[in-house]
mmCIF file of C-alpha atoms and ligand atoms in Angstrom:
data_model
loop_
_atom_site.group_PDB
_atom_site.id
_atom_site.type_symbol
_atom_site.label_atom_id
_atom_site.label_comp_id
_atom_site.label_asym_id
_atom_site.label_seq_id
_atom_site.Cartn_x
_atom_site.Cartn_y
_atom_site.Cartn_z
ATOM 1 C CA MET A 1 0.621 -69.395 -44.299
ATOM 2 C CA LEU A 2 -2.030 -68.288 -41.615
ATOM 3 C CA LEU A 3 -4.209 -65.477 -42.607
ATOM 4 C CA MET A 4 -4.647 -63.551 -39.457
ATOM 5 C CA ILE A 5 -5.893 -60.074 -40.717
ATOM 6 C CA PRO A 6 -9.223 -58.435 -40.109
ATOM 7 C CA GLY A 7 -10.746 -60.330 -43.269
ATOM 8 C CA PRO A 8 -10.501 -62.252 -45.644
ATOM 9 C CA ILE A 9 -9.836 -65.134 -42.726
ATOM 10 C CA GLU A 10 -9.087 -68.550 -42.604
ATOM 11 C CA LEU A 11 -11.532 -70.518 -43.867
ATOM 12 C CA SER A 12 -13.080 -74.176 -41.874
ATOM 13 C CA PRO A 13 -12.404 -77.450 -44.320
ATOM 14 C CA ALA A 14 -16.261 -77.424 -44.992
ATOM 15 C CA VAL A 15 -16.228 -73.937 -46.231
ATOM 16 C CA LYS A 16 -13.180 -74.637 -48.504
ATOM 17 C CA GLY A 17 -14.867 -77.710 -49.757
ATOM 18 C CA ALA A 18 -17.925 -75.986 -50.943
ATOM 19 C CA ALA A 19 -16.076 -73.130 -52.523
ATOM 20 C CA ALA A 20 -14.087 -75.498 -54.330
ATOM 21 C CA LEU A 21 -17.238 -76.922 -56.264
ATOM 22 C CA PRO A 22 -18.218 -76.374 -59.818
ATOM 23 C CA ALA A 23 -20.220 -73.062 -60.257
ATOM 24 C CA PRO A 24 -23.854 -74.083 -60.431
ATOM 25 C CA SER A 25 -26.599 -72.225 -62.506
ATOM 26 C CA HIS A 26 -28.486 -69.557 -60.791
ATOM 27 C CA VAL A 27 -31.728 -72.007 -60.926
ATOM 28 C CA ALA A 28 -30.263 -75.524 -60.082
ATOM 29 C CA PRO A 29 -31.884 -77.104 -57.683
ATOM 30 C CA GLU A 30 -29.085 -77.363 -55.039
ATOM 31 C CA LEU A 31 -28.500 -73.689 -55.678
ATOM 32 C CA VAL A 32 -31.854 -72.957 -54.902
ATOM 33 C CA ALA A 33 -31.906 -74.700 -51.645
ATOM 34 C CA ALA A 34 -28.565 -73.282 -50.308
ATOM 35 C CA PHE A 35 -29.972 -69.507 -51.152
ATOM 36 C CA GLY A 36 -32.915 -70.443 -49.032
ATOM 37 C CA ARG A 37 -30.477 -71.663 -45.830
ATOM 38 C CA VAL A 38 -28.344 -68.632 -46.197
ATOM 39 C CA LEU A 39 -31.255 -66.312 -46.195
ATOM 40 C CA GLY A 40 -32.737 -68.127 -43.111
ATOM 41 C CA GLY A 41 -29.473 -68.544 -41.448
ATOM 42 C CA MET A 42 -29.069 -64.749 -41.599
ATOM 43 C CA ARG A 43 -32.518 -64.548 -39.867
ATOM 44 C CA GLN A 44 -31.274 -66.285 -37.160
ATOM 45 C CA VAL A 45 -27.700 -64.931 -36.853
ATOM 46 C CA TRP A 46 -29.246 -61.348 -37.099
ATOM 47 C CA ARG A 47 -32.007 -62.300 -34.947
ATOM 48 C CA ALA A 48 -34.094 -60.342 -37.712
ATOM 49 C CA PRO A 49 -37.585 -59.122 -36.567
ATOM 50 C CA GLU A 50 -40.697 -60.498 -38.218
ATOM 51 C CA GLY A 51 -41.436 -58.996 -41.547
ATOM 52 C CA ALA A 52 -37.584 -57.971 -42.418
ATOM 53 C CA GLN A 53 -36.012 -59.142 -45.703
ATOM 54 C CA PRO A 54 -32.744 -60.519 -46.208
ATOM 55 C CA PHE A 55 -30.684 -59.668 -49.124
ATOM 56 C CA VAL A 56 -27.139 -61.073 -50.198
ATOM 57 C CA LEU A 57 -25.877 -59.584 -53.328
ATOM 58 C CA ALA A 58 -22.491 -60.479 -55.114
ATOM 59 C CA GLY A 59 -20.177 -57.551 -54.129
ATOM 60 C CA SER A 60 -18.020 -56.691 -51.039
ATOM 61 C CA GLY A 61 -19.036 -54.609 -47.498
ATOM 62 C CA THR A 62 -18.629 -51.550 -49.320
ATOM 63 C CA LEU A 63 -21.657 -52.410 -51.527
ATOM 64 C CA ALA A 64 -23.865 -53.094 -48.671
ATOM 65 C CA MET A 65 -23.174 -49.907 -47.237
ATOM 66 C CA GLU A 66 -24.072 -48.233 -50.305
ATOM 67 C CA MET A 67 -27.313 -50.095 -50.499
ATOM 68 C CA ALA A 68 -27.942 -49.386 -47.127
ATOM 69 C CA VAL A 69 -27.605 -45.371 -47.779
ATOM 70 C CA CYS A 70 -29.505 -45.137 -51.024
ATOM 71 C CA ASN A 71 -32.311 -47.219 -49.786
ATOM 72 C CA VAL A 72 -33.237 -45.415 -46.821
ATOM 73 C CA VAL A 73 -31.860 -41.853 -47.362
ATOM 74 C CA ASP A 74 -33.303 -39.216 -49.680
ATOM 75 C CA PRO A 75 -31.345 -36.349 -51.129
ATOM 76 C CA GLY A 76 -31.831 -33.440 -48.387
ATOM 77 C CA ASP A 77 -32.264 -35.899 -45.442
ATOM 78 C CA ALA A 78 -30.641 -35.218 -42.112
ATOM 79 C CA VAL A 79 -28.351 -38.076 -41.053
ATOM 80 C CA VAL A 80 -26.154 -38.593 -38.103
ATOM 81 C CA VAL A 81 -22.769 -40.442 -38.773
ATOM 82 C CA VAL A 82 -21.150 -42.067 -35.520
ATOM 83 C CA ASP A 83 -17.552 -41.341 -36.853
ATOM 84 C CA THR A 84 -15.078 -43.995 -34.784
ATOM 85 C CA GLY A 85 -12.644 -44.126 -37.590
ATOM 86 C CA TYR A 86 -11.803 -44.939 -41.440
ATOM 87 C CA PHE A 87 -15.261 -46.809 -42.296
ATOM 88 C CA SER A 88 -17.329 -44.278 -40.715
ATOM 89 C CA ALA A 89 -15.826 -41.978 -42.837
ATOM 90 C CA ARG A 90 -16.512 -43.858 -45.855
ATOM 91 C CA MET A 91 -20.220 -44.096 -44.706
ATOM 92 C CA ALA A 92 -20.190 -40.320 -44.711
ATOM 93 C CA ILE A 93 -18.618 -39.852 -48.074
ATOM 94 C CA MET A 94 -21.392 -42.169 -49.198
ATOM 95 C CA LEU A 95 -23.981 -39.963 -47.501
ATOM 96 C CA GLU A 96 -22.690 -36.612 -48.798
ATOM 97 C CA ARG A 97 -22.732 -38.162 -52.494
ATOM 98 C CA ARG A 98 -26.351 -39.458 -51.932
ATOM 99 C CA GLY A 99 -27.039 -35.715 -51.222
ATOM 100 C CA ALA A 100 -27.996 -35.883 -47.437
ATOM 101 C CA GLN A 101 -26.950 -33.280 -44.525
ATOM 102 C CA VAL A 102 -24.405 -35.131 -42.799
ATOM 103 C CA GLN A 103 -23.686 -34.674 -39.008
ATOM 104 C CA LEU A 104 -20.809 -36.273 -37.889
ATOM 105 C CA VAL A 105 -20.246 -37.097 -34.108
ATOM 106 C CA SER A 106 -16.645 -37.914 -34.083
ATOM 107 C CA ALA A 107 -14.211 -40.140 -31.757
ATOM 108 C CA GLU A 108 -10.480 -39.839 -31.605
ATOM 109 C CA PRO A 109 -8.756 -43.049 -32.597
ATOM 110 C CA GLY A 110 -8.741 -45.448 -29.983
ATOM 111 C CA HIS A 111 -12.303 -43.919 -28.368
ATOM 112 C CA THR A 112 -15.797 -44.123 -29.001
ATOM 113 C CA VAL A 113 -19.055 -41.943 -28.762
ATOM 114 C CA ALA A 114 -21.446 -42.046 -26.145
ATOM 115 C CA PRO A 115 -25.013 -42.657 -26.826
ATOM 116 C CA ASP A 116 -25.090 -38.907 -24.875
ATOM 117 C CA GLU A 117 -23.599 -37.355 -27.974
ATOM 118 C CA VAL A 118 -25.862 -39.001 -30.290
ATOM 119 C CA GLU A 119 -28.878 -37.539 -28.201
ATOM 120 C CA ALA A 120 -27.310 -33.775 -28.020
ATOM 121 C CA ALA A 121 -26.894 -34.069 -32.021
ATOM 122 C CA LEU A 122 -30.516 -35.502 -32.530
ATOM 123 C CA GLN A 123 -31.616 -32.605 -30.043
ATOM 124 C CA GLN A 124 -29.882 -29.999 -32.101
ATOM 125 C CA ARG A 125 -31.572 -31.319 -35.472
ATOM 126 C CA PRO A 126 -33.626 -34.462 -35.986
ATOM 127 C CA ALA A 127 -32.148 -36.926 -38.284
ATOM 128 C CA ARG A 128 -34.078 -39.667 -40.773
ATOM 129 C CA ALA A 129 -31.414 -42.186 -39.900
ATOM 130 C CA VAL A 130 -28.347 -42.637 -37.385
ATOM 131 C CA PHE A 131 -25.125 -44.742 -39.247
ATOM 132 C CA VAL A 132 -23.030 -46.622 -36.732
ATOM 133 C CA THR A 133 -19.893 -48.789 -36.908
ATOM 134 C CA HIS A 134 -20.267 -51.667 -34.798
ATOM 135 C CA VAL A 135 -16.652 -52.765 -34.748
ATOM 136 C CA ASP A 136 -14.484 -50.074 -36.360
ATOM 137 C CA THR A 137 -11.612 -52.669 -38.288
ATOM 138 C CA SER A 138 -9.379 -49.506 -38.321
ATOM 139 C CA THR A 139 -9.152 -49.230 -34.414
ATOM 140 C CA GLY A 140 -10.469 -52.340 -33.099
ATOM 141 C CA VAL A 141 -12.913 -50.174 -31.251
ATOM 142 C CA ARG A 142 -16.534 -51.717 -30.608
ATOM 143 C CA ALA A 143 -19.236 -48.779 -30.406
ATOM 144 C CA ASP A 144 -22.430 -49.059 -28.037
ATOM 145 C CA VAL A 145 -24.681 -50.045 -30.861
ATOM 146 C CA GLN A 146 -27.378 -51.065 -28.036
ATOM 147 C CA GLY A 147 -27.440 -47.389 -26.160
ATOM 148 C CA ILE A 148 -27.131 -45.393 -29.275
ATOM 149 C CA ALA A 149 -30.001 -47.369 -31.181
ATOM 150 C CA ARG A 150 -32.171 -46.539 -27.912
ATOM 151 C CA VAL A 151 -31.620 -42.763 -28.223
ATOM 152 C CA ALA A 152 -31.895 -42.958 -32.026
ATOM 153 C CA LYS A 153 -35.037 -44.837 -32.000
ATOM 154 C CA ALA A 154 -36.543 -42.187 -28.885
ATOM 155 C CA HIS A 155 -35.813 -39.515 -31.743
ATOM 156 C CA GLY A 156 -37.431 -41.382 -34.403
ATOM 157 C CA ALA A 157 -34.378 -42.117 -36.338
ATOM 158 C CA LEU A 158 -33.799 -45.640 -38.188
ATOM 159 C CA VAL A 159 -30.624 -47.064 -37.399
ATOM 160 C CA VAL A 160 -28.196 -48.239 -39.941
ATOM 161 C CA VAL A 161 -25.004 -50.647 -38.840
ATOM 162 C CA ASP A 162 -22.324 -51.307 -40.747
ATOM 163 C CA GLY A 163 -21.588 -54.761 -39.058
ATOM 164 C CA VAL A 164 -18.999 -55.946 -41.334
ATOM 165 C CA CYS A 165 -16.520 -57.660 -39.179
ATOM 166 C CA ALA A 166 -18.715 -57.747 -35.875
ATOM 167 C CA THR A 167 -21.437 -59.942 -37.447
ATOM 168 C CA ALA A 168 -21.356 -63.271 -35.509
ATOM 169 C CA ALA A 169 -18.564 -62.068 -33.448
ATOM 170 C CA GLU A 170 -20.225 -59.235 -31.367
ATOM 171 C CA ARG A 171 -23.548 -59.531 -29.517
ATOM 172 C CA LEU A 172 -26.423 -57.995 -31.668
ATOM 173 C CA ASP A 173 -30.321 -58.692 -31.898
ATOM 174 C CA GLN A 174 -31.489 -56.542 -34.780
ATOM 175 C CA ASP A 175 -35.228 -57.174 -33.271
ATOM 176 C CA ALA A 176 -34.594 -56.641 -29.600
ATOM 177 C CA ASP A 177 -31.841 -53.919 -29.898
ATOM 178 C CA GLY A 178 -34.096 -51.802 -32.952
ATOM 179 C CA VAL A 179 -31.593 -52.070 -35.633
ATOM 180 C CA ASP A 180 -33.135 -51.243 -39.092
ATOM 181 C CA VAL A 181 -30.264 -52.471 -41.339
ATOM 182 C CA TYR A 182 -27.636 -54.475 -40.302
ATOM 183 C CA LEU A 183 -25.388 -55.270 -42.910
ATOM 184 C CA THR A 184 -21.930 -57.515 -43.334
ATOM 185 C CA ALA A 185 -19.830 -59.089 -45.941
ATOM 186 C CA SER A 186 -18.926 -62.778 -46.123
ATOM 187 C CA GLN A 187 -15.027 -62.593 -45.548
ATOM 188 C CA LYS A 188 -15.131 -61.509 -41.998
ATOM 189 C CA ALA A 189 -16.379 -63.268 -39.077
ATOM 190 C CA VAL A 190 -19.153 -65.013 -40.925
ATOM 191 C CA GLY A 191 -16.320 -66.921 -42.157
ATOM 192 C CA ALA A 192 -16.742 -67.529 -46.189
ATOM 193 C CA PRO A 193 -14.608 -65.983 -48.919
ATOM 194 C CA PRO A 194 -15.019 -62.668 -49.998
ATOM 195 C CA GLY A 195 -17.354 -61.582 -52.399
ATOM 196 C CA LEU A 196 -20.715 -60.940 -51.017
ATOM 197 C CA ALA A 197 -22.506 -58.283 -49.517
ATOM 198 C CA MET A 198 -25.142 -59.233 -46.596
ATOM 199 C CA LEU A 199 -27.781 -56.978 -45.430
ATOM 200 C CA VAL A 200 -31.041 -57.468 -43.503
ATOM 201 C CA ALA A 201 -33.743 -54.865 -43.600
ATOM 202 C CA SER A 202 -36.285 -54.166 -40.897
ATOM 203 C CA PRO A 203 -39.866 -53.259 -42.173
ATOM 204 C CA GLY A 204 -38.954 -49.702 -41.260
ATOM 205 C CA ALA A 205 -35.878 -49.601 -43.539
ATOM 206 C CA LEU A 206 -38.322 -51.393 -46.300
ATOM 207 C CA ALA A 207 -40.903 -48.670 -45.741
ATOM 208 C CA ALA A 208 -38.362 -46.090 -46.191
ATOM 209 C CA ARG A 209 -37.422 -47.521 -49.286
ATOM 210 C CA ALA A 210 -40.966 -47.238 -50.249
ATOM 211 C CA GLN A 211 -41.514 -43.596 -49.506
ATOM 212 C CA LEU A 212 -38.077 -42.539 -51.047
ATOM 213 C CA SER A 213 -38.277 -39.725 -53.389
ATOM 214 C CA HIS A 214 -35.310 -40.479 -55.592
ATOM 215 C CA LEU A 215 -34.913 -43.917 -56.422
ATOM 216 C CA PRO A 216 -31.630 -46.006 -55.639
ATOM 217 C CA PRO A 217 -29.524 -47.240 -58.542
ATOM 218 C CA LEU A 218 -31.257 -50.352 -59.932
ATOM 219 C CA SER A 219 -28.587 -52.935 -59.379
ATOM 220 C CA MET A 220 -28.855 -52.171 -55.127
ATOM 221 C CA ASP A 221 -32.625 -51.528 -55.287
ATOM 222 C CA PHE A 222 -34.464 -53.227 -52.249
ATOM 223 C CA ASP A 223 -37.491 -53.459 -54.179
ATOM 224 C CA ALA A 224 -35.601 -54.868 -57.250
ATOM 225 C CA TRP A 225 -34.005 -57.666 -55.172
ATOM 226 C CA ARG A 226 -37.306 -58.741 -52.723
ATOM 227 C CA PRO A 227 -39.000 -60.695 -55.606
ATOM 228 C CA VAL A 228 -35.560 -62.490 -55.987
ATOM 229 C CA MET A 229 -34.690 -62.983 -52.126
ATOM 230 C CA LYS A 230 -38.298 -63.950 -51.320
ATOM 231 C CA GLY A 231 -38.196 -66.880 -54.227
ATOM 232 C CA TYR A 232 -35.133 -68.073 -53.387
ATOM 233 C CA GLU A 233 -36.362 -68.588 -49.858
ATOM 234 C CA SER A 234 -39.710 -70.176 -51.012
ATOM 235 C CA GLY A 235 -38.090 -72.274 -53.460
ATOM 236 C CA SER A 236 -38.796 -70.766 -56.644
ATOM 237 C CA PRO A 237 -35.743 -68.920 -58.233
ATOM 238 C CA SER A 238 -36.453 -65.992 -60.221
ATOM 239 C CA TYR A 239 -33.898 -63.863 -62.414
ATOM 240 C CA PHE A 240 -32.668 -60.044 -61.695
ATOM 241 C CA ALA A 241 -28.722 -60.443 -61.934
ATOM 242 C CA THR A 242 -26.631 -63.159 -61.567
ATOM 243 C CA PRO A 243 -25.980 -64.289 -58.260
ATOM 244 C CA ALA A 244 -22.326 -65.358 -57.285
ATOM 245 C CA THR A 245 -23.301 -68.764 -56.978
ATOM 246 C CA SER A 246 -20.141 -70.556 -55.883
ATOM 247 C CA LEU A 247 -20.058 -68.281 -52.635
ATOM 248 C CA ILE A 248 -23.761 -69.095 -51.971
ATOM 249 C CA LEU A 249 -22.263 -72.780 -51.551
ATOM 250 C CA ALA A 250 -19.392 -71.535 -49.154
ATOM 251 C CA ALA A 251 -21.969 -69.032 -47.468
ATOM 252 C CA ASP A 252 -24.480 -72.078 -46.966
ATOM 253 C CA ALA A 253 -21.381 -73.716 -45.537
ATOM 254 C CA ALA A 254 -20.400 -71.043 -43.201
ATOM 255 C CA PHE A 255 -24.042 -70.609 -41.816
ATOM 256 C CA ALA A 256 -24.377 -74.293 -41.193
ATOM 257 C CA ASP A 257 -21.260 -74.149 -38.846
ATOM 258 C CA LEU A 258 -22.703 -71.145 -37.201
ATOM 259 C CA ASN A 259 -26.258 -72.117 -36.787
ATOM 260 C CA ALA A 260 -25.381 -75.430 -35.587
ATOM 261 C CA SER A 261 -24.220 -74.200 -32.339
ATOM 262 C CA GLY A 262 -26.138 -70.754 -32.445
ATOM 263 C CA VAL A 263 -25.059 -67.466 -33.115
ATOM 264 C CA GLU A 264 -24.909 -67.108 -29.156
ATOM 265 C CA ALA A 265 -22.046 -69.736 -29.027
ATOM 266 C CA SER A 266 -20.391 -68.000 -31.643
ATOM 267 C CA TRP A 267 -20.389 -64.525 -29.638
ATOM 268 C CA SER A 268 -19.445 -66.415 -26.905
ATOM 269 C CA ARG A 269 -16.259 -67.913 -28.488
ATOM 270 C CA HIS A 270 -15.313 -64.762 -29.880
ATOM 271 C CA GLN A 271 -15.586 -63.112 -26.537
ATOM 272 C CA ALA A 272 -13.526 -65.700 -24.828
ATOM 273 C CA THR A 273 -10.697 -65.762 -27.857
ATOM 274 C CA ALA A 274 -10.555 -61.998 -27.419
ATOM 275 C CA ASP A 275 -10.264 -62.199 -23.819
ATOM 276 C CA ARG A 276 -7.114 -65.072 -24.548
ATOM 277 C CA MET A 277 -5.389 -62.773 -26.862
ATOM 278 C CA ARG A 278 -5.559 -59.478 -24.564
ATOM 279 C CA ALA A 279 -3.952 -61.827 -21.980
ATOM 280 C CA ALA A 280 -1.183 -62.751 -24.221
ATOM 281 C CA TRP A 281 -0.515 -59.139 -25.694
ATOM 282 C CA GLN A 282 -0.141 -58.275 -21.768
ATOM 283 C CA HIS A 283 2.601 -61.007 -21.340
ATOM 284 C CA LEU A 284 4.357 -59.654 -24.626
ATOM 285 C CA GLY A 285 4.373 -56.302 -23.007
ATOM 286 C CA LEU A 286 2.102 -54.516 -25.662
ATOM 287 C CA THR A 287 -0.721 -51.962 -25.178
ATOM 288 C CA LEU A 288 -3.934 -51.581 -27.359
ATOM 289 C CA LEU A 289 -5.221 -48.667 -29.489
ATOM 290 C CA PRO A 290 -8.600 -49.035 -27.817
ATOM 291 C CA HIS A 291 -7.668 -46.440 -24.686
ATOM 292 C CA ASP A 292 -10.139 -48.920 -22.269
ATOM 293 C CA GLU A 293 -10.443 -52.574 -22.830
ATOM 294 C CA ALA A 294 -14.404 -52.416 -22.050
ATOM 295 C CA ILE A 295 -14.355 -51.174 -25.732
ATOM 296 C CA ALA A 296 -11.732 -53.173 -27.438
ATOM 297 C CA ALA A 297 -13.291 -55.356 -30.056
ATOM 298 C CA ASN A 298 -13.879 -59.141 -30.113
ATOM 299 C CA PRO A 299 -12.610 -60.103 -33.529
ATOM 300 C CA LEU A 300 -9.609 -58.116 -33.813
ATOM 301 C CA SER A 301 -6.963 -56.710 -31.611
ATOM 302 C CA ALA A 302 -5.277 -53.339 -32.574
ATOM 303 C CA ILE A 303 -1.936 -53.007 -31.066
ATOM 304 C CA ARG A 304 0.627 -50.247 -30.789
ATOM 305 C CA TYR A 305 4.163 -50.806 -31.675
ATOM 306 C CA PRO A 306 6.443 -50.643 -28.537
ATOM 307 C CA ASP A 307 9.389 -48.778 -28.462
ATOM 308 C CA GLY A 308 11.688 -49.011 -31.145
ATOM 309 C CA VAL A 309 9.750 -51.362 -33.290
ATOM 310 C CA ASP A 310 7.678 -50.462 -36.654
ATOM 311 C CA ALA A 311 6.002 -51.993 -39.369
ATOM 312 C CA SER A 312 8.986 -53.730 -40.789
ATOM 313 C CA PHE A 313 8.637 -56.541 -37.690
ATOM 314 C CA LEU A 314 5.460 -57.567 -39.648
ATOM 315 C CA ALA A 315 7.803 -59.062 -42.195
ATOM 316 C CA GLY A 316 9.506 -61.035 -39.603
ATOM 317 C CA VAL A 317 5.919 -62.565 -38.302
ATOM 318 C CA ARG A 318 5.751 -63.127 -41.924
ATOM 319 C CA GLU A 319 8.713 -65.252 -42.201
ATOM 320 C CA ARG A 320 6.990 -67.282 -39.672
ATOM 321 C CA GLY A 321 4.136 -68.200 -41.362
ATOM 322 C CA VAL A 322 1.651 -65.465 -40.017
ATOM 323 C CA VAL A 323 0.171 -62.890 -41.934
ATOM 324 C CA LEU A 324 -1.109 -59.682 -40.019
ATOM 325 C CA ALA A 325 -2.388 -56.058 -41.016
ATOM 326 C CA GLY A 326 -1.082 -52.482 -40.463
ATOM 327 C CA GLY A 327 -2.733 -50.001 -39.249
ATOM 328 C CA LEU A 328 -5.499 -48.126 -41.132
ATOM 329 C CA HIS A 329 -6.686 -45.241 -39.313
ATOM 330 C CA PRO A 330 -5.470 -42.328 -41.367
ATOM 331 C CA LYS A 331 -4.402 -40.168 -38.237
ATOM 332 C CA ARG A 332 -2.515 -43.449 -36.309
ATOM 333 C CA LYS A 333 -1.829 -45.835 -39.532
ATOM 334 C CA THR A 334 1.979 -46.152 -38.416
ATOM 335 C CA GLN A 335 1.655 -46.471 -34.777
ATOM 336 C CA TYR A 336 -0.051 -49.594 -34.622
ATOM 337 C CA PHE A 337 -0.681 -53.181 -36.280
ATOM 338 C CA ARG A 338 -3.806 -55.564 -36.406
ATOM 339 C CA VAL A 339 -4.239 -58.946 -35.789
ATOM 340 C CA GLY A 340 -7.711 -60.662 -36.892
ATOM 341 C CA HIS A 341 -8.976 -63.456 -34.272
ATOM 342 C CA MET A 342 -12.328 -63.992 -35.960
ATOM 343 C CA GLY A 343 -14.105 -67.163 -37.721
ATOM 344 C CA TRP A 344 -12.743 -70.802 -37.767
ATOM 345 C CA VAL A 345 -9.787 -69.911 -35.856
ATOM 346 C CA THR A 346 -11.502 -69.159 -32.712
ATOM 347 C CA THR A 347 -11.983 -72.970 -32.687
ATOM 348 C CA ARG A 348 -8.479 -73.415 -33.157
ATOM 349 C CA PRO A 349 -6.145 -72.651 -29.863
ATOM 350 C CA ASP A 350 -2.876 -74.222 -31.451
ATOM 351 C CA LEU A 351 -3.371 -71.733 -34.390
ATOM 352 C CA LEU A 352 -3.816 -68.445 -32.093
ATOM 353 C CA ALA A 353 -0.805 -70.038 -30.051
ATOM 354 C CA ALA A 354 1.285 -70.232 -33.520
ATOM 355 C CA THR A 355 0.163 -66.145 -34.336
ATOM 356 C CA VAL A 356 1.074 -65.409 -30.874
ATOM 357 C CA ARG A 357 4.509 -67.269 -30.817
ATOM 358 C CA ALA A 358 5.484 -65.656 -34.417
ATOM 359 C CA ILE A 359 4.700 -62.310 -33.050
ATOM 360 C CA GLY A 360 6.777 -62.570 -29.631
ATOM 361 C CA GLU A 361 9.719 -64.164 -31.739
ATOM 362 C CA SER A 362 9.708 -61.342 -34.043
ATOM 363 C CA LEU A 363 9.368 -58.581 -31.596
ATOM 364 C CA SER A 364 12.117 -60.343 -29.697
ATOM 365 C CA ASP A 365 14.415 -60.045 -32.957
ATOM 366 C CA ALA A 366 13.320 -56.148 -33.443
ATOM 367 C CA GLY A 367 14.640 -55.722 -29.594
ATOM 368 C CA HIS A 368 11.514 -56.353 -27.966
ATOM 369 C CA ARG A 369 11.459 -58.547 -25.022
ATOM 370 C CA GLY A 370 8.155 -60.285 -23.667
ATOM 371 C CA ASP A 371 7.312 -63.504 -21.969
ATOM 372 C CA ILE A 372 6.620 -65.699 -25.033
ATOM 373 C CA ASP A 373 6.140 -68.603 -22.999
ATOM 374 C CA ALA A 374 3.622 -67.313 -21.148
ATOM 375 C CA ALA A 375 1.734 -65.398 -23.739
ATOM 376 C CA VAL A 376 1.232 -69.081 -25.335
ATOM 377 C CA VAL A 377 0.105 -70.769 -22.348
ATOM 378 C CA ALA A 378 -2.286 -67.767 -22.325
ATOM 379 C CA VAL A 379 -4.022 -68.407 -25.406
ATOM 380 C CA ALA A 380 -3.354 -72.026 -25.893
ATOM 381 C CA GLY A 381 -4.654 -72.986 -22.151
HETATM 382 C C1 PLP B 1 -14.216 -54.435 -43.983
HETATM 383 C C2 PLP B 1 -15.320 -53.301 -43.541
HETATM 384 C C3 PLP B 1 -15.771 -52.550 -44.561
HETATM 385 C C4 PLP B 1 -15.363 -52.865 -46.016
HETATM 386 O O1 PLP B 1 -15.856 -54.172 -46.282
HETATM 387 P P1 PLP B 1 -15.371 -54.411 -48.134
HETATM 388 O O2 PLP B 1 -15.742 -56.329 -48.143
HETATM 389 O O3 PLP B 1 -13.705 -54.472 -47.752
HETATM 390 O O4 PLP B 1 -15.937 -53.807 -48.782
HETATM 391 C C5 PLP B 1 -16.700 -51.997 -43.801
HETATM 392 N N1 PLP B 1 -16.767 -51.915 -43.224
HETATM 393 C C6 PLP B 1 -16.137 -52.655 -42.052
HETATM 394 C C7 PLP B 1 -16.570 -52.005 -40.190
HETATM 395 C C8 PLP B 1 -15.397 -53.149 -42.317
HETATM 396 O O5 PLP B 1 -14.580 -53.972 -41.442
#
């Protein structure tokens, strides 16, 4: 089975090998070295500013989101949430539970929010922080994080970006773009198994934690984890809560893959893959949920079902050995499906071609005709 969903994803042989090793102790020398390399690797992939702190916790992307919320926002703080779909809505719920005053700036499914709209919201009411989902995995839309961050900074707001799915697949320079928290999870474009929450906090975000009047839960407190992360990076481990040691070994292999050719190469490969996949969708007579290709995300495609086809066609794709995902946006769920094309598969045109062929043939079974051979050539070259 070929796992072509927007995470978890197919893993490289090196990552699979590392994940299969016996779980080391949290203070074993090989684990300490691997943990240190993961944190250093994050600094490179994120392009973290001087004085930033990377964190890796056992947990999923949702934990990383909550960790960001409760370390930079106090109850009563005003915040802006750029709402592009399912995951921004989740962020807003977390902020409400933290007691923040949440102002949503919302886009219709398949659309994004312009920096001007964020500017207008900030002019109406200053905010402590602006929250953005880099790639909204529910709609396949990419937000203009750079433009939104510029506006937020000009209004003195912190910038928190949910990069789950986007990190390593979409251009982002945490330092140059002025992003205070950039967070992700191991199972998306980073290319490791699920189970690690990853986050880099800028000096501004760390200062926000220091100034909180209501402390975050201990298990996700920047200040509780900082000495542990610093310890791993300097080669002297200390215990606070047991890290997911097997996953750290797998993440170490994933970052070694990423940093061997550099994050720039990873961004370009994801862009080129997305371009080829979009050419294939055209040959198959398919259209995207994002209303404009310029905002269509690189790590996945959200594709409308053509007339006469519905979610039952996904079973035909699975029978051909490829697993896809259904729709996720509550307003449009039944109208589209999703294909992940991130991580290791971006180095394997043969697997991308097998995916396109399985989709083309199943559509054909459902009565929708496209040019399957042309679509396969578009991805396989
Ligand atoms: C997958 C995803 C999440 C949630 O991550 P989990 O690991 O499932 O908790 C959050 N935000 C975005 C944009 C995602 O793609």
